[in-house]
mmCIF file of C-alpha atoms and ligand atoms in Angstrom:
data_model
loop_
_atom_site.group_PDB
_atom_site.id
_atom_site.type_symbol
_atom_site.label_atom_id
_atom_site.label_comp_id
_atom_site.label_asym_id
_atom_site.label_seq_id
_atom_site.Cartn_x
_atom_site.Cartn_y
_atom_site.Cartn_z
ATOM 1 C CA UNK J 891 -11.778 -14.534 -20.629
ATOM 2 C CA UNK J 892 -9.611 -12.675 -23.221
ATOM 3 C CA UNK J 893 -6.311 -14.220 -24.847
ATOM 4 C CA UNK J 894 -4.678 -11.074 -24.940
ATOM 5 C CA UNK J 895 -2.003 -9.782 -21.965
ATOM 6 C CA UNK J 896 -3.745 -6.332 -20.981
ATOM 7 C CA UNK J 897 -1.544 -3.729 -20.748
ATOM 8 C CA UNK J 898 -2.995 -1.729 -18.013
ATOM 9 C CA UNK J 899 -0.124 -0.148 -16.280
ATOM 10 C CA UNK J 900 2.568 1.336 -18.169
ATOM 11 C CA UNK J 901 6.123 1.509 -16.838
ATOM 12 C CA UNK J 902 7.757 4.856 -16.560
ATOM 13 C CA UNK J 903 10.871 5.158 -18.721
ATOM 14 C CA UNK J 904 12.715 6.845 -16.255
ATOM 15 C CA UNK J 905 12.051 3.903 -14.116
ATOM 16 C CA UNK J 906 13.508 3.114 -11.261
ATOM 17 C CA UNK J 907 12.884 6.882 -10.146
ATOM 18 C CA UNK J 908 14.026 6.861 -6.897
ATOM 19 C CA UNK J 909 17.136 4.579 -5.381
ATOM 20 C CA UNK J 910 19.310 4.989 -2.420
ATOM 21 C CA UNK J 911 21.912 6.745 -4.079
ATOM 22 C CA UNK J 912 19.185 9.497 -4.327
ATOM 23 C CA UNK J 913 19.078 9.771 -0.641
ATOM 24 C CA UNK J 914 20.901 12.808 1.345
ATOM 25 C CA UNK J 915 22.134 10.211 3.811
ATOM 26 C CA UNK J 916 22.955 6.465 3.639
ATOM 27 C CA UNK J 917 20.478 3.922 3.408
ATOM 28 C CA UNK J 918 20.598 0.195 2.210
ATOM 29 C CA UNK J 919 17.143 0.539 0.178
ATOM 30 C CA UNK J 920 14.466 2.743 -0.629
ATOM 31 C CA UNK J 921 10.956 0.918 -1.560
ATOM 32 C CA UNK J 922 6.991 0.595 -0.877
ATOM 33 C CA UNK J 923 6.013 4.136 -0.628
ATOM 34 C CA UNK J 924 2.914 5.359 0.355
ATOM 35 C CA UNK J 925 1.698 8.338 -1.910
ATOM 36 C CA UNK J 926 -0.876 11.240 -1.964
ATOM 37 C CA UNK J 927 -1.310 14.708 -3.433
ATOM 38 C CA UNK J 928 -0.893 17.895 -1.421
ATOM 39 C CA UNK J 929 -3.341 20.453 -1.465
ATOM 40 C CA UNK J 930 -0.912 22.664 -3.666
ATOM 41 C CA UNK J 931 -0.269 19.891 -6.077
ATOM 42 C CA UNK J 932 2.898 18.608 -5.282
ATOM 43 C CA UNK J 933 3.378 14.920 -5.136
ATOM 44 C CA UNK J 934 4.622 13.492 -1.674
ATOM 45 C CA UNK J 935 6.072 9.893 -1.530
ATOM 46 C CA UNK J 936 6.155 8.642 2.111
ATOM 47 C CA UNK J 937 9.131 5.796 1.314
ATOM 48 C CA UNK J 938 10.139 3.213 3.652
ATOM 49 C CA UNK J 939 14.032 3.614 3.957
ATOM 50 C CA UNK J 940 15.839 0.672 4.928
ATOM 51 C CA UNK J 941 19.254 1.611 7.032
ATOM 52 C CA UNK J 942 22.125 -0.412 7.361
ATOM 53 C CA UNK J 943 21.027 -2.483 10.517
ATOM 54 C CA UNK J 944 18.177 -3.511 8.358
ATOM 55 C CA UNK J 945 15.632 -1.661 10.284
ATOM 56 C CA UNK J 946 13.166 0.803 8.520
ATOM 57 C CA UNK J 947 11.874 4.407 9.029
ATOM 58 C CA UNK J 948 9.905 6.842 6.887
ATOM 59 C CA UNK J 949 11.242 9.603 4.855
ATOM 60 C CA UNK J 950 9.425 12.221 2.612
ATOM 61 C CA UNK J 951 10.102 13.031 -0.914
ATOM 62 C CA UNK J 952 8.324 15.456 -2.687
ATOM 63 C CA UNK J 953 8.244 16.404 -6.630
ATOM 64 C CA UNK J 954 6.076 18.772 -8.543
ATOM 65 C CA UNK J 955 5.393 16.178 -11.421
ATOM 66 C CA UNK J 956 5.473 13.188 -9.479
ATOM 67 C CA UNK J 957 8.167 11.441 -11.697
ATOM 68 C CA UNK J 958 11.711 13.782 -11.240
ATOM 69 C CA UNK J 959 12.870 16.410 -9.292
ATOM 70 C CA UNK J 960 12.386 14.961 -5.957
ATOM 71 C CA UNK J 961 13.228 16.957 -2.670
ATOM 72 C CA UNK J 962 13.724 14.433 -0.407
ATOM 73 C CA UNK J 963 13.706 15.119 3.619
ATOM 74 C CA UNK J 964 17.421 15.682 4.757
ATOM 75 C CA UNK J 965 16.796 13.841 7.930
ATOM 76 C CA UNK J 966 14.096 10.680 8.194
ATOM 77 C CA UNK J 967 10.576 12.120 8.558
ATOM 78 C CA UNK J 968 8.741 9.686 10.730
ATOM 79 C CA UNK J 969 11.219 7.249 12.583
ATOM 80 C CA UNK J 970 10.560 4.520 14.791
ATOM 81 C CA UNK J 971 9.658 5.436 18.582
ATOM 82 C CA UNK J 972 10.182 2.404 20.511
ATOM 83 C CA UNK J 973 10.970 4.409 24.001
ATOM 84 C CA UNK J 974 6.805 5.621 23.821
ATOM 85 C CA UNK J 975 5.725 3.113 21.319
ATOM 86 C CA UNK J 976 7.680 -0.236 22.209
ATOM 87 C CA UNK J 977 5.857 -2.123 19.447
ATOM 88 C CA UNK J 978 8.363 -0.326 16.852
ATOM 89 C CA UNK J 979 11.249 -1.825 18.550
ATOM 90 C CA UNK J 980 12.417 -3.278 14.846
ATOM 91 C CA UNK J 981 11.353 -0.466 12.947
ATOM 92 C CA UNK J 982 8.397 1.186 10.913
ATOM 93 C CA UNK J 983 7.750 -0.093 7.276
ATOM 94 C CA UNK J 984 5.012 0.055 4.312
ATOM 95 C CA UNK J 985 3.112 3.387 4.999
ATOM 96 C CA UNK J 986 -0.270 3.848 3.170
ATOM 97 C CA UNK J 987 -1.720 7.386 3.329
ATOM 98 C CA UNK J 988 -5.664 8.221 3.485
ATOM 99 C CA UNK J 989 -6.871 11.988 3.534
ATOM 100 C CA UNK J 990 -9.645 12.358 6.000
ATOM 101 C CA UNK J 991 -11.815 15.092 5.213
ATOM 102 C CA UNK J 992 -13.557 14.797 8.699
ATOM 103 C CA UNK J 993 -10.409 15.474 10.543
ATOM 104 C CA UNK J 994 -8.554 17.921 7.881
ATOM 105 C CA UNK J 995 -5.621 15.650 8.333
ATOM 106 C CA UNK J 996 -3.694 12.609 6.499
ATOM 107 C CA UNK J 997 -3.886 9.350 8.097
ATOM 108 C CA UNK J 998 -0.659 6.849 7.789
ATOM 109 C CA UNK J 999 -1.278 3.407 8.455
ATOM 110 C CA UNK J 1000 1.959 1.658 8.871
ATOM 111 C CA UNK J 1001 3.455 -1.627 9.519
ATOM 112 C CA UNK J 1002 5.204 -1.755 12.959
ATOM 113 C CA UNK J 1003 8.162 -4.289 13.320
ATOM 114 C CA UNK J 1004 7.122 -5.640 17.101
ATOM 115 C CA UNK J 1005 8.830 -8.563 18.921
ATOM 116 C CA UNK J 1006 6.304 -10.855 17.918
ATOM 117 C CA UNK J 1007 6.202 -9.894 14.422
ATOM 118 C CA UNK J 1008 4.262 -7.430 12.214
ATOM 119 C CA UNK J 1009 1.537 -5.409 13.442
ATOM 120 C CA UNK J 1010 -0.510 -2.231 12.358
ATOM 121 C CA UNK J 1011 -0.237 1.259 13.615
ATOM 122 C CA UNK J 1012 -1.643 4.812 12.929
ATOM 123 C CA UNK J 1013 -0.535 8.081 12.920
ATOM 124 C CA UNK J 1014 -2.049 11.331 11.419
ATOM 125 C CA UNK J 1015 -0.545 14.862 10.334
ATOM 126 C CA UNK J 1016 -1.334 17.621 8.566
ATOM 127 C CA UNK J 1017 1.919 18.698 7.239
ATOM 128 C CA UNK J 1018 4.387 15.558 7.153
ATOM 129 C CA UNK J 1019 6.411 17.620 9.758
ATOM 130 C CA UNK J 1020 4.804 16.702 12.978
ATOM 131 C CA UNK J 1021 2.703 13.615 13.761
ATOM 132 C CA UNK J 1022 -0.037 12.320 16.160
ATOM 133 C CA UNK J 1023 0.716 8.825 16.760
ATOM 134 C CA UNK J 1024 -2.098 6.444 17.853
ATOM 135 C CA UNK J 1025 -0.032 3.361 18.257
ATOM 136 C CA UNK J 1026 -0.849 -0.048 17.396
ATOM 137 C CA UNK J 1027 -4.358 -0.605 16.419
ATOM 138 C CA UNK J 1028 -4.083 -4.091 15.196
ATOM 139 C CA UNK J 1029 -1.895 -6.533 16.935
ATOM 140 C CA UNK J 1030 0.624 -9.044 15.618
ATOM 141 C CA UNK J 1031 0.560 -10.790 13.197
ATOM 142 C CA UNK J 1032 -0.928 -8.293 10.797
ATOM 143 C CA UNK J 1033 -0.129 -5.816 7.790
ATOM 144 C CA UNK J 1034 -1.316 -4.176 4.385
ATOM 145 C CA UNK J 1035 -3.976 -2.053 6.304
ATOM 146 C CA UNK J 1036 -5.317 1.277 5.265
ATOM 147 C CA UNK J 1037 -7.951 3.547 5.873
ATOM 148 C CA UNK J 1038 -10.991 4.286 4.011
ATOM 149 C CA UNK J 1039 -11.377 8.296 3.508
ATOM 150 C CA UNK J 1040 -14.347 8.863 5.411
ATOM 151 C CA UNK J 1041 -16.806 6.683 7.592
ATOM 152 C CA UNK J 1042 -19.408 4.088 6.238
ATOM 153 C CA UNK J 1043 -22.305 5.045 8.105
ATOM 154 C CA UNK J 1044 -21.294 5.985 11.213
ATOM 155 C CA UNK J 1045 -17.967 4.095 11.385
ATOM 156 C CA UNK J 1046 -14.483 4.462 10.150
ATOM 157 C CA UNK J 1047 -13.249 1.536 7.882
ATOM 158 C CA UNK J 1048 -9.601 -0.280 7.873
ATOM 159 C CA UNK J 1049 -8.606 -3.219 5.656
ATOM 160 C CA UNK J 1050 -5.716 -5.055 6.780
ATOM 161 C CA UNK J 1051 -4.337 -8.335 6.343
ATOM 162 C CA UNK J 1052 -4.176 -10.855 9.870
ATOM 163 C CA UNK J 1053 -2.174 -13.948 9.809
ATOM 164 C CA UNK J 1054 -3.850 -16.759 12.224
ATOM 165 C CA UNK J 1055 -3.615 -19.653 10.022
ATOM 166 C CA UNK J 1056 -1.569 -20.945 6.980
ATOM 167 C CA UNK J 1057 -3.425 -19.066 4.850
ATOM 168 C CA UNK J 1058 -3.799 -15.131 4.770
ATOM 169 C CA UNK J 1059 -6.698 -13.092 3.901
ATOM 170 C CA UNK J 1060 -8.069 -9.563 3.445
ATOM 171 C CA UNK J 1061 -10.223 -8.243 6.209
ATOM 172 C CA UNK J 1062 -12.223 -4.919 6.797
ATOM 173 C CA UNK J 1063 -12.870 -3.944 10.669
ATOM 174 C CA UNK J 1064 -14.646 -0.688 11.776
ATOM 175 C CA UNK J 1065 -14.152 1.798 14.418
ATOM 176 C CA UNK J 1066 -16.542 4.791 16.018
ATOM 177 C CA UNK J 1067 -13.413 7.058 16.792
ATOM 178 C CA UNK J 1068 -9.980 5.303 14.761
ATOM 179 C CA UNK J 1069 -8.625 3.929 18.233
ATOM 180 C CA UNK J 1070 -11.600 0.916 18.926
ATOM 181 C CA UNK J 1071 -11.968 -1.521 16.342
ATOM 182 C CA UNK J 1072 -14.429 -4.706 15.788
ATOM 183 C CA UNK J 1073 -17.002 -6.115 13.829
ATOM 184 C CA UNK J 1074 -14.136 -7.782 11.920
ATOM 185 C CA UNK J 1075 -15.242 -9.167 8.672
ATOM 186 C CA UNK J 1076 -13.527 -11.235 5.905
ATOM 187 C CA UNK J 1077 -13.230 -9.038 2.894
ATOM 188 C CA UNK J 1078 -11.515 -11.100 0.262
ATOM 189 C CA UNK J 1079 -10.123 -14.569 0.564
ATOM 190 C CA UNK J 1080 -6.652 -16.264 -0.968
ATOM 191 C CA UNK J 1081 -7.476 -18.616 -3.602
ATOM 192 C CA UNK J 1082 -6.409 -22.093 -3.051
ATOM 193 C CA UNK J 1083 -4.229 -24.591 -5.201
ATOM 194 C CA UNK J 1084 -2.150 -23.550 -8.491
ATOM 195 C CA UNK J 1085 -3.734 -19.648 -8.378
ATOM 196 C CA UNK J 1086 -1.299 -16.731 -8.823
ATOM 197 C CA UNK J 1087 -3.113 -15.948 -5.447
ATOM 198 C CA UNK J 1088 -3.292 -18.858 -3.521
ATOM 199 C CA UNK J 1089 -2.620 -18.653 0.208
ATOM 200 C CA UNK J 1090 -1.370 -15.557 0.730
ATOM 201 C CA UNK J 1091 -3.033 -11.839 -0.420
ATOM 202 C CA UNK J 1092 -2.846 -8.346 0.946
ATOM 203 C CA UNK J 1093 -4.272 -5.365 -0.017
ATOM 204 C CA UNK J 1094 -1.710 -3.014 -2.132
ATOM 205 C CA UNK J 1095 -2.377 0.962 -2.201
ATOM 206 C CA UNK J 1096 -5.611 2.234 -0.671
ATOM 207 C CA UNK J 1097 -9.005 1.409 -2.753
ATOM 208 C CA UNK J 1098 -9.675 4.086 -5.193
ATOM 209 C CA UNK J 1099 -13.202 5.246 -5.021
ATOM 210 C CA UNK J 1100 -14.821 4.897 -8.142
ATOM 211 C CA UNK J 1101 -18.752 5.466 -8.874
ATOM 212 C CA UNK J 1102 -19.035 1.867 -9.607
ATOM 213 C CA UNK J 1103 -17.290 0.952 -6.141
ATOM 214 C CA UNK J 1104 -14.011 0.532 -4.151
ATOM 215 C CA UNK J 1105 -11.433 -0.707 -6.593
ATOM 216 C CA UNK J 1106 -8.812 -2.586 -4.758
ATOM 217 C CA UNK J 1107 -5.303 -3.529 -6.271
ATOM 218 C CA UNK J 1108 -3.979 -6.413 -4.248
ATOM 219 C CA UNK J 1109 -1.257 -8.426 -3.982
ATOM 220 C CA UNK J 1110 -0.926 -12.385 -4.563
ATOM 221 C CA UNK J 1111 2.068 -13.981 -3.007
ATOM 222 C CA UNK J 1112 2.845 -17.210 -5.003
ATOM 223 C CA UNK J 1113 5.003 -19.594 -3.624
ATOM 224 C CA UNK J 1114 7.592 -21.534 -5.974
ATOM 225 C CA UNK J 1115 10.699 -23.856 -5.510
ATOM 226 C CA UNK J 1116 12.463 -21.085 -6.151
ATOM 227 C CA UNK J 1117 11.202 -18.312 -3.764
ATOM 228 C CA UNK J 1118 7.962 -16.092 -3.538
ATOM 229 C CA UNK J 1119 6.697 -14.144 -6.740
ATOM 230 C CA UNK J 1120 4.746 -10.543 -5.748
ATOM 231 C CA UNK J 1121 2.162 -9.781 -8.526
ATOM 232 C CA UNK J 1122 -0.958 -7.682 -8.480
ATOM 233 C CA UNK J 1123 -4.802 -8.187 -9.097
ATOM 234 C CA UNK J 1124 -7.719 -6.531 -8.956
ATOM 235 C CA UNK J 1125 -11.219 -6.598 -7.082
ATOM 236 C CA UNK J 1126 -14.249 -4.363 -6.698
ATOM 237 C CA UNK J 1127 -16.159 -3.828 -3.700
ATOM 238 C CA UNK J 1128 -19.735 -2.093 -2.800
ATOM 239 C CA UNK J 1129 -19.410 1.457 -1.936
ATOM 240 C CA UNK J 1130 -21.388 1.315 0.957
ATOM 241 C CA UNK J 1131 -20.615 -2.295 2.308
ATOM 242 C CA UNK J 1132 -17.037 -2.531 1.343
ATOM 243 C CA UNK J 1133 -16.842 -6.200 2.579
ATOM 244 C CA UNK J 1134 -19.126 -7.324 -0.333
ATOM 245 C CA UNK J 1135 -17.027 -8.122 -3.228
ATOM 246 C CA UNK J 1136 -18.832 -7.369 -6.416
ATOM 247 C CA UNK J 1137 -16.158 -8.777 -8.936
ATOM 248 C CA UNK J 1138 -12.373 -10.169 -8.886
ATOM 249 C CA UNK J 1139 -10.124 -10.258 -11.544
ATOM 250 C CA UNK J 1140 -9.092 -13.908 -12.646
ATOM 251 C CA UNK J 1141 -5.675 -13.140 -13.859
ATOM 252 C CA UNK J 1142 -3.025 -11.227 -12.201
ATOM 253 C CA UNK J 1143 -2.527 -7.548 -14.071
ATOM 254 C CA UNK J 1144 1.211 -6.587 -13.152
ATOM 255 C CA UNK J 1145 4.168 -8.619 -12.311
ATOM 256 C CA UNK J 1146 7.764 -8.456 -12.047
ATOM 257 C CA UNK J 1147 9.155 -8.405 -15.332
ATOM 258 C CA UNK J 1148 12.053 -5.750 -15.440
ATOM 259 C CA UNK J 1149 15.574 -6.268 -14.519
ATOM 260 C CA UNK J 1150 14.853 -3.842 -11.475
ATOM 261 C CA UNK J 1151 11.795 -5.762 -10.291
ATOM 262 C CA UNK J 1152 13.410 -9.406 -10.238
ATOM 263 C CA UNK J 1153 17.118 -8.279 -8.848
ATOM 264 C CA UNK J 1154 17.484 -6.525 -5.530
ATOM 265 C CA UNK J 1155 17.352 -7.758 -1.818
ATOM 266 C CA UNK J 1156 14.093 -9.128 -2.495
ATOM 267 C CA UNK J 1157 13.883 -10.605 -6.134
ATOM 268 C CA UNK J 1158 10.285 -11.118 -8.226
ATOM 269 C CA UNK J 1159 8.492 -8.305 -6.221
ATOM 270 C CA UNK J 1160 6.449 -5.275 -6.989
ATOM 271 C CA UNK J 1161 4.632 -4.042 -4.201
ATOM 272 C CA UNK J 1162 2.802 -0.743 -4.849
ATOM 273 C CA UNK J 1163 1.506 1.460 -1.257
ATOM 274 C CA UNK J 1164 -0.138 4.151 -2.597
ATOM 275 C CA UNK J 1165 -1.199 6.270 -5.791
ATOM 276 C CA UNK J 1166 -2.109 9.595 -7.105
ATOM 277 C CA UNK J 1167 -5.044 10.604 -9.616
ATOM 278 C CA UNK J 1168 -3.981 13.291 -12.181
ATOM 279 C CA UNK J 1169 -6.038 16.345 -12.711
ATOM 280 C CA UNK J 1170 -7.922 14.376 -15.200
ATOM 281 C CA UNK J 1171 -9.761 12.516 -12.423
ATOM 282 C CA UNK J 1172 -8.692 9.380 -14.618
ATOM 283 C CA UNK J 1173 -5.102 8.616 -15.028
ATOM 284 C CA UNK J 1174 -3.314 6.966 -11.743
ATOM 285 C CA UNK J 1175 0.518 7.381 -10.983
ATOM 286 C CA UNK J 1176 1.237 4.104 -9.275
ATOM 287 C CA UNK J 1177 4.118 4.166 -7.085
ATOM 288 C CA UNK J 1178 5.568 0.828 -6.213
ATOM 289 C CA UNK J 1179 8.403 -0.764 -4.463
ATOM 290 C CA UNK J 1180 10.944 -2.973 -6.852
ATOM 291 C CA UNK J 1181 12.662 -5.867 -5.247
ATOM 292 C CA UNK J 1182 12.683 -4.238 -2.350
ATOM 293 C CA UNK J 1183 15.508 -2.022 -3.435
ATOM 294 C CA UNK J 1184 14.215 0.847 -5.373
ATOM 295 C CA UNK J 1185 11.163 2.615 -5.937
ATOM 296 C CA UNK J 1186 9.108 2.815 -9.769
ATOM 297 C CA UNK J 1187 6.523 4.434 -11.198
ATOM 298 C CA UNK J 1188 3.524 2.857 -13.341
ATOM 299 C CA UNK J 1189 0.363 4.742 -14.874
ATOM 300 C CA UNK J 1190 -2.944 3.460 -15.743
ATOM 301 C CA UNK J 1191 -6.086 4.544 -16.657
ATOM 302 C CA UNK J 1192 -9.280 4.142 -13.736
ATOM 303 C CA UNK J 1193 -11.744 3.833 -16.589
ATOM 304 C CA UNK J 1194 -9.468 0.837 -18.523
ATOM 305 C CA UNK J 1195 -9.142 -0.852 -15.521
ATOM 306 C CA UNK J 1196 -12.532 -0.995 -14.241
ATOM 307 C CA UNK J 1197 -13.526 -1.849 -18.335
ATOM 308 C CA UNK J 1198 -10.809 -4.753 -17.788
ATOM 309 C CA UNK J 1199 -12.168 -6.118 -14.516
ATOM 310 C CA UNK J 1200 -15.600 -6.039 -15.811
ATOM 311 C CA UNK J 1201 -14.989 -8.360 -18.952
ATOM 312 C CA UNK J 1202 -12.838 -10.654 -16.963
ATOM 313 C CA UNK J 1203 -13.812 -11.369 -13.828
HETATM 314 C C1 LIG V 42 6.014 -8.502 2.424
HETATM 315 C C2 LIG V 42 6.024 -7.085 3.013
HETATM 316 C C3 LIG V 42 6.570 -6.081 1.964
HETATM 317 C C4 LIG V 42 7.789 -6.722 1.142
HETATM 318 C C5 LIG V 42 7.650 -7.982 0.688
HETATM 319 C C6 LIG V 42 8.679 -8.805 -0.232
HETATM 320 O O1 LIG V 42 5.867 -9.126 3.142
HETATM 321 O O2 LIG V 42 6.799 -7.077 4.123
HETATM 322 O O3 LIG V 42 7.385 -4.939 2.897
HETATM 323 O O4 LIG V 42 8.058 -5.678 0.160
HETATM 324 O O5 LIG V 42 7.299 -8.839 1.894
HETATM 325 O O6 LIG V 42 9.618 -8.743 0.867
#
């Protein structure tokens, strides 16, 4: 184990890059955005927006460079639709976007806030204007979910985080058609005791597909006398059998340090739901919610992250 604290992720100097004050309509907070690059190179963030009732919807923001000059949809882009999907009664949250080449569509896996807690819902879209909703695909309590971009053997794969005991782990499930899910398998367990990722973990952005495996950035929730601290750690999974963990970092690699990460509606939270890979194929833009209040950007190098994981697992 190395003694030096790794600087794997670098905060952008313009952070936070998006706030409630930037929104074209009145909102409480904007955070936890899904992210993707559109075909023309535009960065699209699908932001979780909390209104002043306390309920969330999703709103798209687009930028040519992924840093500034954001064009924000003038109205909510994906609203809860409890009339047709009653599980969305208290809002939709925390989208993760995966482009599915087989369908030529983007999949958006998000949290539906049901009467019985969070569940996992799916919608697909070609253009982030019109959406096809699949409804709930994992019943509550479940969240922190994403699709992998292509089938593994013949089946789609969904990573998610069910809660059925005091400890909450990351699971993977498989489906022939995106609607019927089975072969539920434990993928990564929360550690116990004094670890930074003891008792409760969850996927953060969708896994990054690399020649060495699926690179997963996950969050660990440390319970303290003062509240929770959300930090990020790293793990690598087998490309052909993504339930097999090849490496898991011992230390967390990114945590709430800046004032905008430590103070807000929920302090001491960094919570990425998406990233983009720049044209060099190595640099990532990691977009994260800061303190459930604003959106921030950190950059990193996939190669450097894999090297660190190789030396620190
Ligand atoms: C988690 C998620 C996130 C949120 C975080 C901190 O459980 O629901 O949406 O950012 O809590 O409040």
